[in-house]
């Protein structure tokens, strides 16, 4: 099961970066290079989760150092909060665009299914991860930094045309979803810790 999840997430990550290809090229040509890292939100979330699965696939790969454990906790925390956030965010943008007249094609339904999967798998696999509240908080700071760069430097993921006049509402929703994802991660950790003590 873990290997299947790893392969699906790895393939989805590659596809996601390809999906962002035009926007990455546009950002490369029209924005400072440091902003490139803030463009491909969903595939980067998928990348973090894919890396987290490697820790679960190879749990006894040598005696982990403190640095290794800290890096693992950071990647796992980023995997959970970013997967929850961008899984929900992408679905909301597709549905919001459709509600205002955007025509949905088969790719939209594929993206809805895959992004819902991102959010669900993150919640399901928290119980196997080792990160704690501080790592979740730091991962949320990254989300808020990403949001800030997205909507001040205008490198947010391209939206359906129908939502372009709702940019302020989209930005507010995006920032709110970062906090929601943090709360979701904390609740998941609380449930994980409670189950561990039982």
GROMACS .gro file of C-alpha atoms in nm:
model
  198
    1UNK     CA    1   0.000   0.000   0.000
    2UNK     CA    2   0.279   0.240   0.093
    3UNK     CA    3   0.466   0.167  -0.229
    4UNK     CA    4   0.151   0.228  -0.432
    5UNK     CA    5   0.094   0.559  -0.252
    6UNK     CA    6   0.457   0.652  -0.308
    7UNK     CA    7   0.439   0.583  -0.682
    8UNK     CA    8   0.107   0.766  -0.722
    9UNK     CA    9   0.231   1.069  -0.530
   10UNK     CA   10   0.564   1.074  -0.710
   11UNK     CA   11   0.388   1.062  -1.048
   12UNK     CA   12   0.142   1.329  -0.936
   13UNK     CA   13   0.430   1.550  -0.824
   14UNK     CA   14   0.599   1.529  -1.164
   15UNK     CA   15   0.267   1.593  -1.340
   16UNK     CA   16   0.200   1.887  -1.110
   17UNK     CA   17   0.528   2.058  -1.192
   18UNK     CA   18   0.455   2.002  -1.561
   19UNK     CA   19   0.107   2.154  -1.509
   20UNK     CA   20   0.272   2.467  -1.370
   21UNK     CA   21   0.518   2.478  -1.659
   22UNK     CA   22   0.370   2.783  -1.833
   23UNK     CA   23   0.340   2.981  -1.511
   24UNK     CA   24   0.693   2.888  -1.408
   25UNK     CA   25   0.821   3.007  -1.745
   26UNK     CA   26   0.621   3.330  -1.714
   27UNK     CA   27   0.754   3.388  -1.362
   28UNK     CA   28   1.109   3.318  -1.481
   29UNK     CA   29   1.073   3.583  -1.752
   30UNK     CA   30   0.882   3.851  -1.559
   31UNK     CA   31   0.965   3.815  -1.189
   32UNK     CA   32   1.276   3.788  -0.970
   33UNK     CA   33   1.411   3.433  -0.969
   34UNK     CA   34   1.361   3.388  -0.593
   35UNK     CA   35   0.984   3.397  -0.647
   36UNK     CA   36   0.989   3.076  -0.853
   37UNK     CA   37   0.981   2.859  -0.542
   38UNK     CA   38   0.646   3.011  -0.441
   39UNK     CA   39   0.468   2.927  -0.768
   40UNK     CA   40   0.403   2.547  -0.777
   41UNK     CA   41   0.207   2.505  -0.453
   42UNK     CA   42   0.028   2.173  -0.498
   43UNK     CA   43   0.316   1.972  -0.650
   44UNK     CA   44   0.548   2.097  -0.376
   45UNK     CA   45   0.296   1.975  -0.117
   46UNK     CA   46   0.284   1.642  -0.298
   47UNK     CA   47   0.664   1.632  -0.299
   48UNK     CA   48   0.675   1.675   0.077
   49UNK     CA   49   0.424   1.392   0.123
   50UNK     CA   50   0.618   1.169  -0.117
   51UNK     CA   51   0.934   1.226   0.087
   52UNK     CA   52   0.740   1.151   0.406
   53UNK     CA   53   0.639   0.817   0.262
   54UNK     CA   54   1.007   0.729   0.216
   55UNK     CA   55   1.054   0.760   0.592
   56UNK     CA   56   0.770   0.512   0.641
   57UNK     CA   57   0.900   0.275   0.373
   58UNK     CA   58   1.249   0.266   0.522
   59UNK     CA   59   1.196   0.314   0.898
   60UNK     CA   60   1.518   0.137   1.002
   61UNK     CA   61   1.764   0.292   0.756
   62UNK     CA   62   2.042   0.344   1.008
   63UNK     CA   63   2.038   0.517   1.346
   64UNK     CA   64   1.889   0.862   1.289
   65UNK     CA   65   2.084   1.163   1.417
   66UNK     CA   66   1.917   1.465   1.577
   67UNK     CA   67   1.960   1.655   1.251
   68UNK     CA   68   1.801   1.372   1.052
   69UNK     CA   69   1.508   1.357   1.294
   70UNK     CA   70   1.461   1.735   1.279
   71UNK     CA   71   1.461   1.732   0.898
   72UNK     CA   72   1.215   1.443   0.896
   73UNK     CA   73   0.981   1.624   1.135
   74UNK     CA   74   0.997   1.937   0.922
   75UNK     CA   75   0.920   1.751   0.601
   76UNK     CA   76   0.634   1.559   0.762
   77UNK     CA   77   0.481   1.874   0.908
   78UNK     CA   78   0.506   2.048   0.571
   79UNK     CA   79   0.354   1.741   0.405
   80UNK     CA   80   0.048   1.750   0.630
   81UNK     CA   81  -0.030   2.122   0.643
   82UNK     CA   82   0.045   2.188   0.274
   83UNK     CA   83  -0.142   1.881   0.151
   84UNK     CA   84  -0.447   1.971   0.358
   85UNK     CA   85  -0.439   2.332   0.246
   86UNK     CA   86  -0.375   2.295  -0.125
   87UNK     CA   87  -0.591   1.986  -0.153
   88UNK     CA   88  -0.888   2.188  -0.029
   89UNK     CA   89  -0.781   2.512  -0.202
   90UNK     CA   90  -0.764   2.364  -0.551
   91UNK     CA   91  -1.105   2.201  -0.520
   92UNK     CA   92  -1.256   2.527  -0.390
   93UNK     CA   93  -1.111   2.725  -0.682
   94UNK     CA   94  -1.240   2.477  -0.941
   95UNK     CA   95  -1.586   2.464  -0.785
   96UNK     CA   96  -1.590   2.842  -0.736
   97UNK     CA   97  -1.497   2.899  -1.099
   98UNK     CA   98  -1.766   2.656  -1.214
   99UNK     CA   99  -2.027   2.831  -0.997
  100UNK     CA  100  -1.949   3.154  -1.183
  101UNK     CA  101  -1.966   3.001  -1.528
  102UNK     CA  102  -1.637   2.823  -1.596
  103UNK     CA  103  -1.685   2.513  -1.808
  104UNK     CA  104  -1.553   2.200  -1.638
  105UNK     CA  105  -1.364   1.946  -1.848
  106UNK     CA  106  -1.238   1.601  -1.757
  107UNK     CA  107  -0.909   1.748  -1.628
  108UNK     CA  108  -1.103   1.947  -1.370
  109UNK     CA  109  -1.266   1.633  -1.232
  110UNK     CA  110  -0.929   1.458  -1.226
  111UNK     CA  111  -0.783   1.751  -1.033
  112UNK     CA  112  -1.074   1.751  -0.788
  113UNK     CA  113  -1.025   1.380  -0.716
  114UNK     CA  114  -0.647   1.402  -0.686
  115UNK     CA  115  -0.650   1.710  -0.463
  116UNK     CA  116  -0.916   1.567  -0.234
  117UNK     CA  117  -0.691   1.262  -0.213
  118UNK     CA  118  -0.402   1.485  -0.103
  119UNK     CA  119  -0.599   1.625   0.188
  120UNK     CA  120  -0.740   1.288   0.294
  121UNK     CA  121  -0.413   1.095   0.280
  122UNK     CA  122  -0.240   1.363   0.488
  123UNK     CA  123  -0.497   1.319   0.765
  124UNK     CA  124  -0.488   0.941   0.744
  125UNK     CA  125  -0.110   0.911   0.771
  126UNK     CA  126  -0.045   1.161   1.051
  127UNK     CA  127  -0.063   0.871   1.297
  128UNK     CA  128   0.251   0.719   1.144
  129UNK     CA  129   0.451   1.042   1.152
  130UNK     CA  130   0.673   1.175   1.429
  131UNK     CA  131   0.646   1.556   1.396
  132UNK     CA  132   0.512   1.763   1.683
  133UNK     CA  133   0.336   2.094   1.737
  134UNK     CA  134   0.641   2.314   1.691
  135UNK     CA  135   0.710   2.162   1.350
  136UNK     CA  136   0.345   2.216   1.253
  137UNK     CA  137   0.371   2.578   1.363
  138UNK     CA  138   0.688   2.635   1.158
  139UNK     CA  139   0.525   2.470   0.856
  140UNK     CA  140   0.231   2.707   0.895
  141UNK     CA  141   0.469   3.005   0.897
  142UNK     CA  142   0.589   2.879   0.560
  143UNK     CA  143   0.230   2.869   0.434
  144UNK     CA  144   0.168   3.226   0.548
  145UNK     CA  145   0.493   3.343   0.389
  146UNK     CA  146   0.390   3.168   0.068
  147UNK     CA  147   0.047   3.335   0.080
  148UNK     CA  148   0.206   3.674   0.139
  149UNK     CA  149   0.443   3.639  -0.156
  150UNK     CA  150   0.165   3.499  -0.376
  151UNK     CA  151  -0.072   3.791  -0.329
  152UNK     CA  152   0.175   4.078  -0.293
  153UNK     CA  153   0.406   3.974  -0.578
  154UNK     CA  154   0.120   3.828  -0.787
  155UNK     CA  155   0.264   3.479  -0.827
  156UNK     CA  156  -0.043   3.296  -0.694
  157UNK     CA  157  -0.160   2.995  -0.898
  158UNK     CA  158  -0.344   3.107  -1.209
  159UNK     CA  159  -0.718   3.120  -1.147
  160UNK     CA  160  -1.017   3.062  -1.374
  161UNK     CA  161  -1.101   3.387  -1.552
  162UNK     CA  162  -1.433   3.395  -1.365
  163UNK     CA  163  -1.249   3.438  -1.033
  164UNK     CA  164  -1.005   3.709  -1.137
  165UNK     CA  165  -1.240   3.984  -1.018
  166UNK     CA  166  -1.268   3.810  -0.680
  167UNK     CA  167  -0.896   3.821  -0.603
  168UNK     CA  168  -0.937   3.988  -0.262
  169UNK     CA  169  -1.182   3.718  -0.153
  170UNK     CA  170  -0.955   3.444  -0.290
  171UNK     CA  171  -0.659   3.588  -0.099
  172UNK     CA  172  -0.858   3.607   0.225
  173UNK     CA  173  -0.979   3.249   0.177
  174UNK     CA  174  -0.622   3.135   0.111
  175UNK     CA  175  -0.483   3.294   0.428
  176UNK     CA  176  -0.774   3.155   0.628
  177UNK     CA  177  -0.713   2.810   0.487
  178UNK     CA  178  -0.353   2.823   0.612
  179UNK     CA  179  -0.481   2.870   0.967
  180UNK     CA  180  -0.747   2.604   0.916
  181UNK     CA  181  -0.480   2.358   0.800
  182UNK     CA  182  -0.273   2.433   1.109
  183UNK     CA  183  -0.573   2.367   1.332
  184UNK     CA  184  -0.643   2.047   1.140
  185UNK     CA  185  -0.284   1.935   1.194
  186UNK     CA  186  -0.307   2.007   1.568
  187UNK     CA  187  -0.631   1.812   1.599
  188UNK     CA  188  -0.475   1.523   1.410
  189UNK     CA  189  -0.173   1.528   1.641
  190UNK     CA  190  -0.401   1.535   1.946
  191UNK     CA  191  -0.591   1.232   1.816
  192UNK     CA  192  -0.262   1.055   1.732
  193UNK     CA  193  -0.121   1.116   2.078
  194UNK     CA  194  -0.445   1.009   2.245
  195UNK     CA  195  -0.446   0.683   2.047
  196UNK     CA  196  -0.081   0.622   2.134
  197UNK     CA  197  -0.153   0.648   2.508
  198UNK     CA  198  -0.445   0.402   2.490
   0.00000   0.00000   0.00000
